[in-house]
mmCIF file of C-alpha atoms and ligand atoms in Angstrom:
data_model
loop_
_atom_site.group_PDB
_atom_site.id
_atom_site.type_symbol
_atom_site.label_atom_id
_atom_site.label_comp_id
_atom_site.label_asym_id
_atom_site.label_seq_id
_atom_site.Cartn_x
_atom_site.Cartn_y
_atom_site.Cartn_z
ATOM 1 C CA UNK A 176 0.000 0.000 0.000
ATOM 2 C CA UNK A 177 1.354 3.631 -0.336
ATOM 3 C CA UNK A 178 0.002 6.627 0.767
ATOM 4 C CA UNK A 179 0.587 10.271 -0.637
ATOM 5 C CA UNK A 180 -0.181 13.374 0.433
ATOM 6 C CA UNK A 181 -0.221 16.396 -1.052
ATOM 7 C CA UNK A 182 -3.389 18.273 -2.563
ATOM 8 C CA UNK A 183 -5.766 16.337 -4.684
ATOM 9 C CA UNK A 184 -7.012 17.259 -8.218
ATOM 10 C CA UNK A 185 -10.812 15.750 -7.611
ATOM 11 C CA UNK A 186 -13.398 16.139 -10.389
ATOM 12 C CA UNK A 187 -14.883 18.971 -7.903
ATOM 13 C CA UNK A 188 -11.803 20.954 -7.417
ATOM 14 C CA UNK A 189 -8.674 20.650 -5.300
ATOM 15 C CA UNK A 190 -8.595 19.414 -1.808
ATOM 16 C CA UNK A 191 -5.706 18.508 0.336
ATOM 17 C CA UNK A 192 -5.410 15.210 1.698
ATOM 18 C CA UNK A 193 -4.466 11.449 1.257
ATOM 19 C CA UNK A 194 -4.706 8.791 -1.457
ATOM 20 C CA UNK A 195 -4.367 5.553 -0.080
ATOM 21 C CA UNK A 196 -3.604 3.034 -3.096
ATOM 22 C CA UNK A 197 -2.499 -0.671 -4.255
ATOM 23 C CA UNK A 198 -2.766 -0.996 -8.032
ATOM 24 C CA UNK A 199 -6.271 0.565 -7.267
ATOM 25 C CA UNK A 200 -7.034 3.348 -5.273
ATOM 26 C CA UNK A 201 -8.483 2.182 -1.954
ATOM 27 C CA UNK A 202 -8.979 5.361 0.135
ATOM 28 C CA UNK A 203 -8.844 8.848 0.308
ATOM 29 C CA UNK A 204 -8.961 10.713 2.992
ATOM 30 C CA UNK A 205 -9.844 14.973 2.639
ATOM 31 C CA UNK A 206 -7.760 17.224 5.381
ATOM 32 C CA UNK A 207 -10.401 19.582 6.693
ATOM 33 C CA UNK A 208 -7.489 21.921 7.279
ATOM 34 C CA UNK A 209 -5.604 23.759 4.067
ATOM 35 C CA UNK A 210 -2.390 21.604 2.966
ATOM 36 C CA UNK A 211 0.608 21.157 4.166
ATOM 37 C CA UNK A 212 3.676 22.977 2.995
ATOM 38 C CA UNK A 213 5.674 23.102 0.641
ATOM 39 C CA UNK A 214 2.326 22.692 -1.946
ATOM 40 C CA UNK A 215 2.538 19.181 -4.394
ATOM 41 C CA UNK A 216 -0.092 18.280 -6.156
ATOM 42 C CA UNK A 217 -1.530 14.809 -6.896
ATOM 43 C CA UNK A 218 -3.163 14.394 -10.415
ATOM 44 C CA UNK A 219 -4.892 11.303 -12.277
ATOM 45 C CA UNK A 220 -2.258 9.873 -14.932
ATOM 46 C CA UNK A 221 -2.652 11.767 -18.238
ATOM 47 C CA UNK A 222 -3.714 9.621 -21.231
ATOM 48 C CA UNK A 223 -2.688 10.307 -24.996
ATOM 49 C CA UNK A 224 -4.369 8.967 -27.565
ATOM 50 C CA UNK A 225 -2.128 10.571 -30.358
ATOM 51 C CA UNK A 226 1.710 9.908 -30.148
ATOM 52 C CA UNK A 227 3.938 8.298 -32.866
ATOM 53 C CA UNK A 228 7.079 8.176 -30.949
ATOM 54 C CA UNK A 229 9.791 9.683 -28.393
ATOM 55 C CA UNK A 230 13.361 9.417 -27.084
ATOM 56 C CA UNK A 231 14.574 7.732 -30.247
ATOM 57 C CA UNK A 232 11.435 5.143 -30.830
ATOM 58 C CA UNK A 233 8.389 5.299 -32.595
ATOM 59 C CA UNK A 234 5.565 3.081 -33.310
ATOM 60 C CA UNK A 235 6.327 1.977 -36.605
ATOM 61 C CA UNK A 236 9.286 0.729 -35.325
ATOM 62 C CA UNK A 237 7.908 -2.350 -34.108
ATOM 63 C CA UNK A 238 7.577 -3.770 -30.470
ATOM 64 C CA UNK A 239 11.267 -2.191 -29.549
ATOM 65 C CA UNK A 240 9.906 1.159 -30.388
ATOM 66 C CA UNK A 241 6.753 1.360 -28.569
ATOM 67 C CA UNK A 242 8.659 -0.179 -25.442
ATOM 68 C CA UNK A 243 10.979 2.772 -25.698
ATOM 69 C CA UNK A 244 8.425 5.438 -26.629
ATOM 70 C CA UNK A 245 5.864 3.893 -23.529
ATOM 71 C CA UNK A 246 8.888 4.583 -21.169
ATOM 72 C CA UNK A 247 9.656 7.878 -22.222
ATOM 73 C CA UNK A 248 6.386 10.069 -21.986
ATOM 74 C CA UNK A 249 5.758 7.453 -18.466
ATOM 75 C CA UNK A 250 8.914 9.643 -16.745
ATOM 76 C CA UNK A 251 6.597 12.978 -18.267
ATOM 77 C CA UNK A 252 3.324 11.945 -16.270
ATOM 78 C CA UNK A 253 1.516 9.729 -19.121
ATOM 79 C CA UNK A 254 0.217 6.569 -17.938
ATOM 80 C CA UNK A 255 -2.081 5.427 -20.972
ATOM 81 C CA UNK A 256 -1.045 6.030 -24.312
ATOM 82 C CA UNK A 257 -2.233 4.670 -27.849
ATOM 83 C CA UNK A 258 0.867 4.325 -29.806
ATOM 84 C CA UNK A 259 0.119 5.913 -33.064
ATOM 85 C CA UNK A 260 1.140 4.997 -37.046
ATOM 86 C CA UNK A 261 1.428 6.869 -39.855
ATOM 87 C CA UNK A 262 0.907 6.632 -43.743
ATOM 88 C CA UNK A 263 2.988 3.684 -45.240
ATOM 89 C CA UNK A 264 3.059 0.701 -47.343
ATOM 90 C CA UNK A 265 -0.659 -1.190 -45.661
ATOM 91 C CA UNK A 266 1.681 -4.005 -45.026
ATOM 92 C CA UNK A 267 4.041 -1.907 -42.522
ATOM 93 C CA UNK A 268 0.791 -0.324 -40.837
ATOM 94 C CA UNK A 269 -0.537 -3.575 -40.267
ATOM 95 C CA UNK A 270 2.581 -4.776 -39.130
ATOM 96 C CA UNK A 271 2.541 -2.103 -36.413
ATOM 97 C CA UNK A 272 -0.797 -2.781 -35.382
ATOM 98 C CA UNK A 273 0.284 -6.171 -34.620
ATOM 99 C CA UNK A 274 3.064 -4.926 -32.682
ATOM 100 C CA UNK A 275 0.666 -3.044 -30.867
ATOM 101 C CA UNK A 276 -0.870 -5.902 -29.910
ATOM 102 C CA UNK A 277 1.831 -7.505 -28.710
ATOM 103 C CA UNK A 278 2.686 -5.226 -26.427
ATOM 104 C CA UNK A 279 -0.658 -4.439 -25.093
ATOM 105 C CA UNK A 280 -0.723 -7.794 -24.206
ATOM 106 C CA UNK A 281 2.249 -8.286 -22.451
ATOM 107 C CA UNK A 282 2.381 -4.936 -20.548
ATOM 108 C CA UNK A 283 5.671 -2.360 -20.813
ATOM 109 C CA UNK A 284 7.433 -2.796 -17.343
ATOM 110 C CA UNK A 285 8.457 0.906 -15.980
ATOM 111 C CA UNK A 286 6.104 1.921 -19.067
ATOM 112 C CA UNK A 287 2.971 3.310 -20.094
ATOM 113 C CA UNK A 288 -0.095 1.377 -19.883
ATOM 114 C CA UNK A 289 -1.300 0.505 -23.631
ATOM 115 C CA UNK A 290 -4.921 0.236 -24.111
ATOM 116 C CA UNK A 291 -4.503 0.354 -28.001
ATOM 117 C CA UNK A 292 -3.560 1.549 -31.230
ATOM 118 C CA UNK A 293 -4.428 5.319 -33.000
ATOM 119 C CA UNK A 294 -4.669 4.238 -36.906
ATOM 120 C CA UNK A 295 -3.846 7.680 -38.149
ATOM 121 C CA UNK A 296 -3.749 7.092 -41.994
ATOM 122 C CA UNK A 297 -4.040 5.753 -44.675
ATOM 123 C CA UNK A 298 -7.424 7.088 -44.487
ATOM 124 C CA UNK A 299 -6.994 10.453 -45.219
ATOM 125 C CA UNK A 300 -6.844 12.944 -47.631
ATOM 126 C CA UNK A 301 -4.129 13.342 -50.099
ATOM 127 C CA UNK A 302 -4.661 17.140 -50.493
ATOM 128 C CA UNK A 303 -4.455 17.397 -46.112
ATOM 129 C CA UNK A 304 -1.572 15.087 -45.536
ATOM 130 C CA UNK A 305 0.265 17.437 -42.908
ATOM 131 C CA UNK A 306 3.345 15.469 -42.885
ATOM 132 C CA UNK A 307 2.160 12.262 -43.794
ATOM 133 C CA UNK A 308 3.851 10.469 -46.667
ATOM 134 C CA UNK A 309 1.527 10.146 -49.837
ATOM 135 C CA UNK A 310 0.032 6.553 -49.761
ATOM 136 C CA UNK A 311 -3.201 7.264 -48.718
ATOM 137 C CA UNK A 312 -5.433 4.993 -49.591
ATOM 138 C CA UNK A 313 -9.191 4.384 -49.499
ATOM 139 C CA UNK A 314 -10.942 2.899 -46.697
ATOM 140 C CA UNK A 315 -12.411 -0.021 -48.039
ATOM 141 C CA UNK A 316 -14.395 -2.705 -46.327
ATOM 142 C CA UNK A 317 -11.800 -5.331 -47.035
ATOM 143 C CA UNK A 318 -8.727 -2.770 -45.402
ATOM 144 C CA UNK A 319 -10.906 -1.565 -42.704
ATOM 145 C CA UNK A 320 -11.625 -5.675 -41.903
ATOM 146 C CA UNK A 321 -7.970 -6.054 -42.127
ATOM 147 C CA UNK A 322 -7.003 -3.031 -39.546
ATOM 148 C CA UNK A 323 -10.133 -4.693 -37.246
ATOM 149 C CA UNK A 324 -8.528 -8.217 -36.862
ATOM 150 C CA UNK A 325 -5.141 -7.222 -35.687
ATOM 151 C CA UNK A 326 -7.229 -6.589 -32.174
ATOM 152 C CA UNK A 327 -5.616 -3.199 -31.457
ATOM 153 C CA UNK A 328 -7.238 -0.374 -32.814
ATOM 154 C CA UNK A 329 -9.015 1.633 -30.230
ATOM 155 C CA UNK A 330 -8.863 5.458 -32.422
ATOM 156 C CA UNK A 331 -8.913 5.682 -35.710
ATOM 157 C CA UNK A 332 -8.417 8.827 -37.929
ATOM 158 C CA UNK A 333 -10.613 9.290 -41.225
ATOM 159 C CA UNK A 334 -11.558 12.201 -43.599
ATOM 160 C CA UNK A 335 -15.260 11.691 -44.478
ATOM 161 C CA UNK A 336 -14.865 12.711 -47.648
ATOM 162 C CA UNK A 337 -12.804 9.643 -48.906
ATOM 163 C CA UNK A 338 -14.944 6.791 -51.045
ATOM 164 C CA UNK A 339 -15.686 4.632 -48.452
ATOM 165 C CA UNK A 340 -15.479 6.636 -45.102
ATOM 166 C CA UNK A 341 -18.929 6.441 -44.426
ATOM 167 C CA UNK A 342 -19.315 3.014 -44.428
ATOM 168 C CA UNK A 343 -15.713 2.535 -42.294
ATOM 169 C CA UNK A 344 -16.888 4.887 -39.674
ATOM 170 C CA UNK A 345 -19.724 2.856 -38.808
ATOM 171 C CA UNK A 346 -17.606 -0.308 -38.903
ATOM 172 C CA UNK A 347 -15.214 1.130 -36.778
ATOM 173 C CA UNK A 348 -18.045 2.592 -34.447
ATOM 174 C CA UNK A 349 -19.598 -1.104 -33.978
ATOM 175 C CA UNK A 350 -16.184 -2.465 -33.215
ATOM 176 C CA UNK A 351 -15.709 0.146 -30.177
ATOM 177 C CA UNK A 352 -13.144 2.096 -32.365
ATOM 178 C CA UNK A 353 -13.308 6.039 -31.249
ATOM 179 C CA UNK A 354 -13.874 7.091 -34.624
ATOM 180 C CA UNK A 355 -11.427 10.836 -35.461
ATOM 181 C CA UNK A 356 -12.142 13.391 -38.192
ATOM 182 C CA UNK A 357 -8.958 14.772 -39.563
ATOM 183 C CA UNK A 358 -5.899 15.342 -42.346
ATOM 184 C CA UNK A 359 -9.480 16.011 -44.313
ATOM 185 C CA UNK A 360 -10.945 18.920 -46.422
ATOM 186 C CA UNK A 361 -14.473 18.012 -46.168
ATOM 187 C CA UNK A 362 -16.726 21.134 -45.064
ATOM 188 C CA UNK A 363 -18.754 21.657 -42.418
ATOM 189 C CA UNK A 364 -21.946 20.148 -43.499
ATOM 190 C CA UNK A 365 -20.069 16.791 -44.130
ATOM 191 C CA UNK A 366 -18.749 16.373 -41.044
ATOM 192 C CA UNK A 367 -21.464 17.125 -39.450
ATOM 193 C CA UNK A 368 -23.400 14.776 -40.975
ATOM 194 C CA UNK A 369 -20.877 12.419 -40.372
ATOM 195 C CA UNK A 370 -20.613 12.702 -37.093
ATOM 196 C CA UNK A 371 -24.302 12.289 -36.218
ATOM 197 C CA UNK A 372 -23.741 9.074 -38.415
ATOM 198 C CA UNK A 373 -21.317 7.728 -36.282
ATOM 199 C CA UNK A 374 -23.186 8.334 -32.953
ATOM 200 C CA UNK A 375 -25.997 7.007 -34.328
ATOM 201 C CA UNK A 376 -24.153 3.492 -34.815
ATOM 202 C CA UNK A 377 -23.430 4.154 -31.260
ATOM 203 C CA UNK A 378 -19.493 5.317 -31.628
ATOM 204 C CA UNK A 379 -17.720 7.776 -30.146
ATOM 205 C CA UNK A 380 -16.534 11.035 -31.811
ATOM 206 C CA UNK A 381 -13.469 13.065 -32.108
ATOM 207 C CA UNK A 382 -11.480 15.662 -33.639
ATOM 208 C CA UNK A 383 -7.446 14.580 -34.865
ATOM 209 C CA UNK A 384 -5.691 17.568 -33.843
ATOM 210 C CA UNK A 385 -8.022 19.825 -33.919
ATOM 211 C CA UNK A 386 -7.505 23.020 -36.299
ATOM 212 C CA UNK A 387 -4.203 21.527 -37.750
ATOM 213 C CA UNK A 388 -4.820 19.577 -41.288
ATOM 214 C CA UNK A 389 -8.340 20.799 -41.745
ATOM 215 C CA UNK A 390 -10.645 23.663 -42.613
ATOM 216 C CA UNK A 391 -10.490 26.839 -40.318
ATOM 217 C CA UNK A 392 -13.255 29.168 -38.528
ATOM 218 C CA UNK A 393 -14.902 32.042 -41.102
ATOM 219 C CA UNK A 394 -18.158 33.255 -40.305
ATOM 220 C CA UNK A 395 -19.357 31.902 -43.808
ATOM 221 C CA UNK A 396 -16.973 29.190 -43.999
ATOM 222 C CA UNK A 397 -16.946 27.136 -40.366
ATOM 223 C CA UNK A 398 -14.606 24.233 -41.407
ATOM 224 C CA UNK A 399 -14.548 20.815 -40.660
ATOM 225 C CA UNK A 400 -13.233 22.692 -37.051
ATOM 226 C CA UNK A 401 -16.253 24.462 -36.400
ATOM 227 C CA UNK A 402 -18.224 21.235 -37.054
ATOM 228 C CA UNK A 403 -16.185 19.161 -34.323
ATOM 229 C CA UNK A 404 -16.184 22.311 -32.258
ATOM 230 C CA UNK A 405 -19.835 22.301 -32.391
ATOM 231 C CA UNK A 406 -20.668 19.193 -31.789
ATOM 232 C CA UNK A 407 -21.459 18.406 -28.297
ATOM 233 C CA UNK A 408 -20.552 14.505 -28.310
ATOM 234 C CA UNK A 409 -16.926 15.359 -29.919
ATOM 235 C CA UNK A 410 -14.286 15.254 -28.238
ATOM 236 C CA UNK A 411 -11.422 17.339 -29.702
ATOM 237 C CA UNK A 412 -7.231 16.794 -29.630
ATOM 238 C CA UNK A 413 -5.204 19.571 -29.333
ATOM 239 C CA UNK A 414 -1.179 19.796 -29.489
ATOM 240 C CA UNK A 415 -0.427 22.669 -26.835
ATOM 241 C CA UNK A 416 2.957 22.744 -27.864
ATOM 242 C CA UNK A 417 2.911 26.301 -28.734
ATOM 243 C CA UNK A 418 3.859 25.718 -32.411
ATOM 244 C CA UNK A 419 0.841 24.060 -33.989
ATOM 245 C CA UNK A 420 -2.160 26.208 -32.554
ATOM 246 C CA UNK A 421 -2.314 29.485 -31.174
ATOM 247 C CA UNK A 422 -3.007 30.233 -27.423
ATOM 248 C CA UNK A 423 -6.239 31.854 -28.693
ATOM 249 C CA UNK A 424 -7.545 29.443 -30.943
ATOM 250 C CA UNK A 425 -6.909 26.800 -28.144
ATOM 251 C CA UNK A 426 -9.116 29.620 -25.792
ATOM 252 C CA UNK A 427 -11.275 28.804 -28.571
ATOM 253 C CA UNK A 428 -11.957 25.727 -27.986
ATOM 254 C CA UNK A 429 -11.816 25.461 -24.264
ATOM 255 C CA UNK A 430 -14.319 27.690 -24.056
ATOM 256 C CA UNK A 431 -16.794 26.802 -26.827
ATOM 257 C CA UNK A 432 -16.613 23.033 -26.062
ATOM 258 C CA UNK A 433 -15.747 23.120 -21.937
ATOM 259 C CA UNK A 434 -14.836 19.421 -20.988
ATOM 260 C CA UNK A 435 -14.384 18.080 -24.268
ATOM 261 C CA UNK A 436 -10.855 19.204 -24.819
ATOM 262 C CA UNK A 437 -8.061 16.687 -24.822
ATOM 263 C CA UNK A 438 -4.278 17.641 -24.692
ATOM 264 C CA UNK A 439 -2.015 15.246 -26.773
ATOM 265 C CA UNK A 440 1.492 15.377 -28.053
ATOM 266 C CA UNK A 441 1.635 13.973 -31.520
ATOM 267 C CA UNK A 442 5.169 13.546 -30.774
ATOM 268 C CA UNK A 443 7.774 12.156 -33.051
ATOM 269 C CA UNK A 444 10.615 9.901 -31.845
ATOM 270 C CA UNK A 445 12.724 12.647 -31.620
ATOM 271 C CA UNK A 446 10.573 14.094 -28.272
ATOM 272 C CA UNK A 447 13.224 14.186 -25.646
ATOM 273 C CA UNK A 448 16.372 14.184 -27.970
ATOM 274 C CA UNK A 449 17.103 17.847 -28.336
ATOM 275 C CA UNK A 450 17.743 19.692 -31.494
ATOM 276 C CA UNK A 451 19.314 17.726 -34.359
ATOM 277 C CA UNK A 452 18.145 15.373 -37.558
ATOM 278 C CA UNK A 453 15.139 12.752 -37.011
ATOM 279 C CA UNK A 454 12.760 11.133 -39.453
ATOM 280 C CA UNK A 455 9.034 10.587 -39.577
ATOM 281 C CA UNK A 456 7.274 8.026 -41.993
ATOM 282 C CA UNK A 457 10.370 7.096 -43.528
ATOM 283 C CA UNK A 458 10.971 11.023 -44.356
ATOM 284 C CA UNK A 459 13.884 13.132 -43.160
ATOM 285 C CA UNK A 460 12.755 15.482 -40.265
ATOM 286 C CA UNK A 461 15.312 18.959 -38.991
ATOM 287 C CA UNK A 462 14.451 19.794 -35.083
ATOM 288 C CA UNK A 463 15.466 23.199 -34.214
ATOM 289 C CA UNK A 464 14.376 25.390 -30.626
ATOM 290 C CA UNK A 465 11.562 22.282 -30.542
ATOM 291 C CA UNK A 466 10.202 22.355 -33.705
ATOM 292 C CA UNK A 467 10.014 19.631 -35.497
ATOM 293 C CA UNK A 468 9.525 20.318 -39.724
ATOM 294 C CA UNK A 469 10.229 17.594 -42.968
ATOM 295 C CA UNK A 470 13.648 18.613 -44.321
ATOM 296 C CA UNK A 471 11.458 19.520 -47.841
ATOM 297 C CA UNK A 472 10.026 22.789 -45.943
ATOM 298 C CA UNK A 473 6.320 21.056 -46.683
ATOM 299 C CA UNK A 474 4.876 20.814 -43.175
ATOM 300 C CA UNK A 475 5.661 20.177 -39.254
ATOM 301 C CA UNK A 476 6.231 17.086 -38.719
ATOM 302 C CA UNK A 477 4.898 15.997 -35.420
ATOM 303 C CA UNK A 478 5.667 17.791 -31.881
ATOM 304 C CA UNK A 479 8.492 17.097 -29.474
ATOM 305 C CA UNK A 480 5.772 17.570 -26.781
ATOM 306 C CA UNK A 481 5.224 15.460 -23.472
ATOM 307 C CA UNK A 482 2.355 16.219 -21.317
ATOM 308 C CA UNK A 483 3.712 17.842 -18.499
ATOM 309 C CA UNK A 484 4.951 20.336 -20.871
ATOM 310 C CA UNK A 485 1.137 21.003 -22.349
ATOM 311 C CA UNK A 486 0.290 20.996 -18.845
ATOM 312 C CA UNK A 487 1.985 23.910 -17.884
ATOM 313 C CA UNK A 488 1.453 25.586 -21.204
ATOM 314 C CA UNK A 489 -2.645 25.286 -20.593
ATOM 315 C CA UNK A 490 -1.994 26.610 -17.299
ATOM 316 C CA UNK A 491 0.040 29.641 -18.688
ATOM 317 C CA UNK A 492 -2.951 30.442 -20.815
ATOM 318 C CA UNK A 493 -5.103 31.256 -17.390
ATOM 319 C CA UNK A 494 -6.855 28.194 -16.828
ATOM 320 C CA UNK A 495 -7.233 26.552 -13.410
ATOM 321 C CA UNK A 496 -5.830 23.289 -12.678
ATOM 322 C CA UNK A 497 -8.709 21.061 -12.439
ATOM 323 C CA UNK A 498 -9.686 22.389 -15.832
ATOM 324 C CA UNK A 499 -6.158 21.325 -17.430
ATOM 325 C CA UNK A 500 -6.411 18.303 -15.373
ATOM 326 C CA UNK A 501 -9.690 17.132 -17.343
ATOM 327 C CA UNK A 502 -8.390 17.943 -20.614
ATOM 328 C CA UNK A 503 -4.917 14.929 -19.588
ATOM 329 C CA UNK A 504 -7.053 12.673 -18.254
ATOM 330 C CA UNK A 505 -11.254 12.378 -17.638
ATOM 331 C CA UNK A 506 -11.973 13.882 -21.563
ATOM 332 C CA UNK A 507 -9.330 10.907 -22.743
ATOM 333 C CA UNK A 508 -10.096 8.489 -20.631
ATOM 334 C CA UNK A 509 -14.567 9.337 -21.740
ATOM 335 C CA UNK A 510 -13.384 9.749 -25.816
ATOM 336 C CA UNK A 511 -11.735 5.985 -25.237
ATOM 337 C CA UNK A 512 -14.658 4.442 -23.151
ATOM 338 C CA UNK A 513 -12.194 4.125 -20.616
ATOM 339 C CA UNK A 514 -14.531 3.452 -17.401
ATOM 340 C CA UNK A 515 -11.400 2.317 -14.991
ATOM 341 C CA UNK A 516 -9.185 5.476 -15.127
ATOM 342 C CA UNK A 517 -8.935 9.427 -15.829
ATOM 343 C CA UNK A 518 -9.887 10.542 -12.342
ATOM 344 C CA UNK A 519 -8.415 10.075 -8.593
ATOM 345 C CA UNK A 520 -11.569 7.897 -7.336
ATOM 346 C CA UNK A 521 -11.817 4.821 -5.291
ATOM 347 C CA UNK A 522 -11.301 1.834 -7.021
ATOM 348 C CA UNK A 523 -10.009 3.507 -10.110
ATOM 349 C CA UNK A 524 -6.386 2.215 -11.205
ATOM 350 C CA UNK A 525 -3.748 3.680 -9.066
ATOM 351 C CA UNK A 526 -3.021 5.469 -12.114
ATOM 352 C CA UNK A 527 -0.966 9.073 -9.998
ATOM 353 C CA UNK A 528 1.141 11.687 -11.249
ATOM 354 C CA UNK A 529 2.593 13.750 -8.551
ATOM 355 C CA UNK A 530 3.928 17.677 -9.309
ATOM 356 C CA UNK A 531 5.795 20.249 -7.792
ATOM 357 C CA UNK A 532 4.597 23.464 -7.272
ATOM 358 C CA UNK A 533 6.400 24.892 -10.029
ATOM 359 C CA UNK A 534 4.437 21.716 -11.743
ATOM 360 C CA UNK A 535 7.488 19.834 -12.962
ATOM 361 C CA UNK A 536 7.066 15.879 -12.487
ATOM 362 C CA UNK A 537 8.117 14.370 -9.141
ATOM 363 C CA UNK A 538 6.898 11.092 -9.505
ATOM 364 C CA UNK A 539 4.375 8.473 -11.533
ATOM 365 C CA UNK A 540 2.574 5.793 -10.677
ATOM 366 C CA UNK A 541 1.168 3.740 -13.354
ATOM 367 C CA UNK A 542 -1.309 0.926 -11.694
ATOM 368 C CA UNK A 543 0.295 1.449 -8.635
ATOM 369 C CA UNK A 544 3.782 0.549 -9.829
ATOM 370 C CA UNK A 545 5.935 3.696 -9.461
ATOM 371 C CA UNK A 546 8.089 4.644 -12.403
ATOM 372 C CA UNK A 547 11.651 4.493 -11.716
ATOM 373 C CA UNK A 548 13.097 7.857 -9.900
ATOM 374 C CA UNK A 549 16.461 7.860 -11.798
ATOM 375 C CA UNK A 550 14.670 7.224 -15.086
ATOM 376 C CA UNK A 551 12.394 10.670 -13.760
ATOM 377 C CA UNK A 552 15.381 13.003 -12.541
ATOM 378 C CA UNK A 553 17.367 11.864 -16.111
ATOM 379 C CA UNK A 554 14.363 12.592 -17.746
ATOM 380 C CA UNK A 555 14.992 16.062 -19.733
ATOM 381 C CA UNK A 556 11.754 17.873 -18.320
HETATM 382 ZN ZN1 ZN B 47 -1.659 14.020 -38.098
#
């Protein structure tokens, strides 16, 4: 059993006291008295459903890369991920999905907890790739059957405007699969419509990286983002990294669709490797000051994000921490049907991520396992 104290991020605000917890949480126990000094803060384990890689790995690596990647953003506070492909030959993708699978099975010791895969292409539109390579291709019943029996995908990212990504969404949606718009050019009328589809079949909603690789906000012309925006079953990604959307636009969102927002880092395998040359997809990436672009000039190319970093950058934008709090964890854990994690509540997984009060990571517990300290303090935060 361990016991922490510090002050609790609740669903109804903060509170100081003690969590009590084995690989579940058993107790806790509010101080009626204001915390104890100095001030650390206990948080639910963030989840992110969109990342491709970090310290060197990524998910189209195989098993050795999601092992890596799983224990890299663990020493940042994430304790659920869905490793994430990318455009490629279907054989690779698949291949990666199965690697998924492997490792979801087995569990990554000192690692992030993997509920799934993200299938982010090759479902997308050729004229939104971002920087995915060009093999898109089009969901069809036979691929989308094909992606299904590898027994990994839990998100999935289509543009509804691709022959075929009507049906797919609904086959996804019946198979439990949290069904993402994005890396599309449809307008808002179409994904409206296909969102209601979707729900309809019973599946859950969301937006890939919301505002990046789709249509923008004009007061004729609302965009595939006003759509998801909108919509008040749709849960919406955004990469806080303070390259791919502006402070305001994310403002935007928070306030327009309160509780639906979900931070994620879209990180590449270069995330926690400093400045220097990486690759993405089989394409050449340059990282300079954090930014992470294809050495052609066409697009970014993923983040070098970790949540704790998007923490603190949500926070610097004025919101409260039980707000940013949601957006890591509960509106995650809800978009994934994720019923045993995303807040501190008994019998929850001891899923715990414990911050300073300058917010930087102290420690994380994933199921009640704590992640190793040295791997934490070598951790480049
Ligand atoms: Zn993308």
């Amino acid at each position: 059993m361990t016991v922490l104290s510090g002050v609790l991020v609740l669903p109804g605000g903060l509170q100081a006291g003690e969590l009590h917890f084995g690989r579940t949480i058993e107790q806790i126990n509010i101080q009626p008295q204001p915390g104890s000094v100095p001030v650390r803060y206990l948080l639910p384990g963030f989840i992110d459903s969109h990342v491709h890689g970090g310290n060197g790995g990524d998910t189209m690596d195989g098993v050795a890369g999601i092992d890596t990647l799983a224990r890299f953003h663990a020493r940042h506070g994430t304790t659920t991920l869905l490793p994430t492909t990318i455009t490629n030959p279907w054989g690779q993708v698949l291949a990666a999905l199965e690697a998924v699978r492997e490792v979801m099975t087995r569990g990554v010791p000192g690692g992030a907890d993997i509920v799934g895969a993200h299938l982010e292409g090759p479902f997308i539109s050729p004229n939104k790739l971002g920087a995915q390579p060009p093999l898109t291709l089009a969901p069809t019943p036979e691929r989308v059957a094909q992606a299904l029996e590898t027994g990994s995908i839990r998100a999935v990212t289509l543009a509804p405007e691709m022959a075929g990504a009507a049906q797919a969404g609904l086959d996804f949606a019946r198979a439990g699969v949290r069904v993402g718009v994005g890396h599309t050019t449809a307008d808002a009328e179409t994904v409206r419509d296909f969102l209601k589809a979707v729900q309809a079949a019973g599946g859950r909603t969301a937006a890939t990286h919301l505002y990046n690789a789709m249509g923008g906000i004009e007061g004729r012309v609302p965009g595939a983002a006003g759509a998801l925006i909108t919509d008040a079953q749709t849960w919406l990604e955004v990469i806080l990294d303070g390259v791919h959307v502006h402070e305001i636009s994310f403002l935007l969102a928070a306030t327009a669709a309160a509780g639906r927002v979900m931070l994620i880092t879209d990180a590449m395998r270069a995330a926690g490797l400093g400045d220097g040359e990486s690759e993405l997809g089989g394409q050449k990436v340059i990282v300079k000051d954090g930014k992470a672009v294809l050495a052609d000039g066409r697009s970014i190319a993923g983040s070098v994000l970790t949540l704790d970093v998007a923490l603190r950058n949500a926070l610097a934008t004025g919101l409260s921490l039980p707000d940013v709090s949601r957006m890591l964890s509960a509106a995650p854990a809800n978009s994934l049907g994720l019923m045993d994690r995303g807040r501190l509540d008994v019998g929850l997984r001891a899923d715990v991520v414990v911050l300073s009060e300058q917010f930087e990571v102290e420690a994380v517990y994933v199921g009640g396992q704590q992640i190793n300290r040295e791997q934490v303090a070598g951790a480049s935060l």
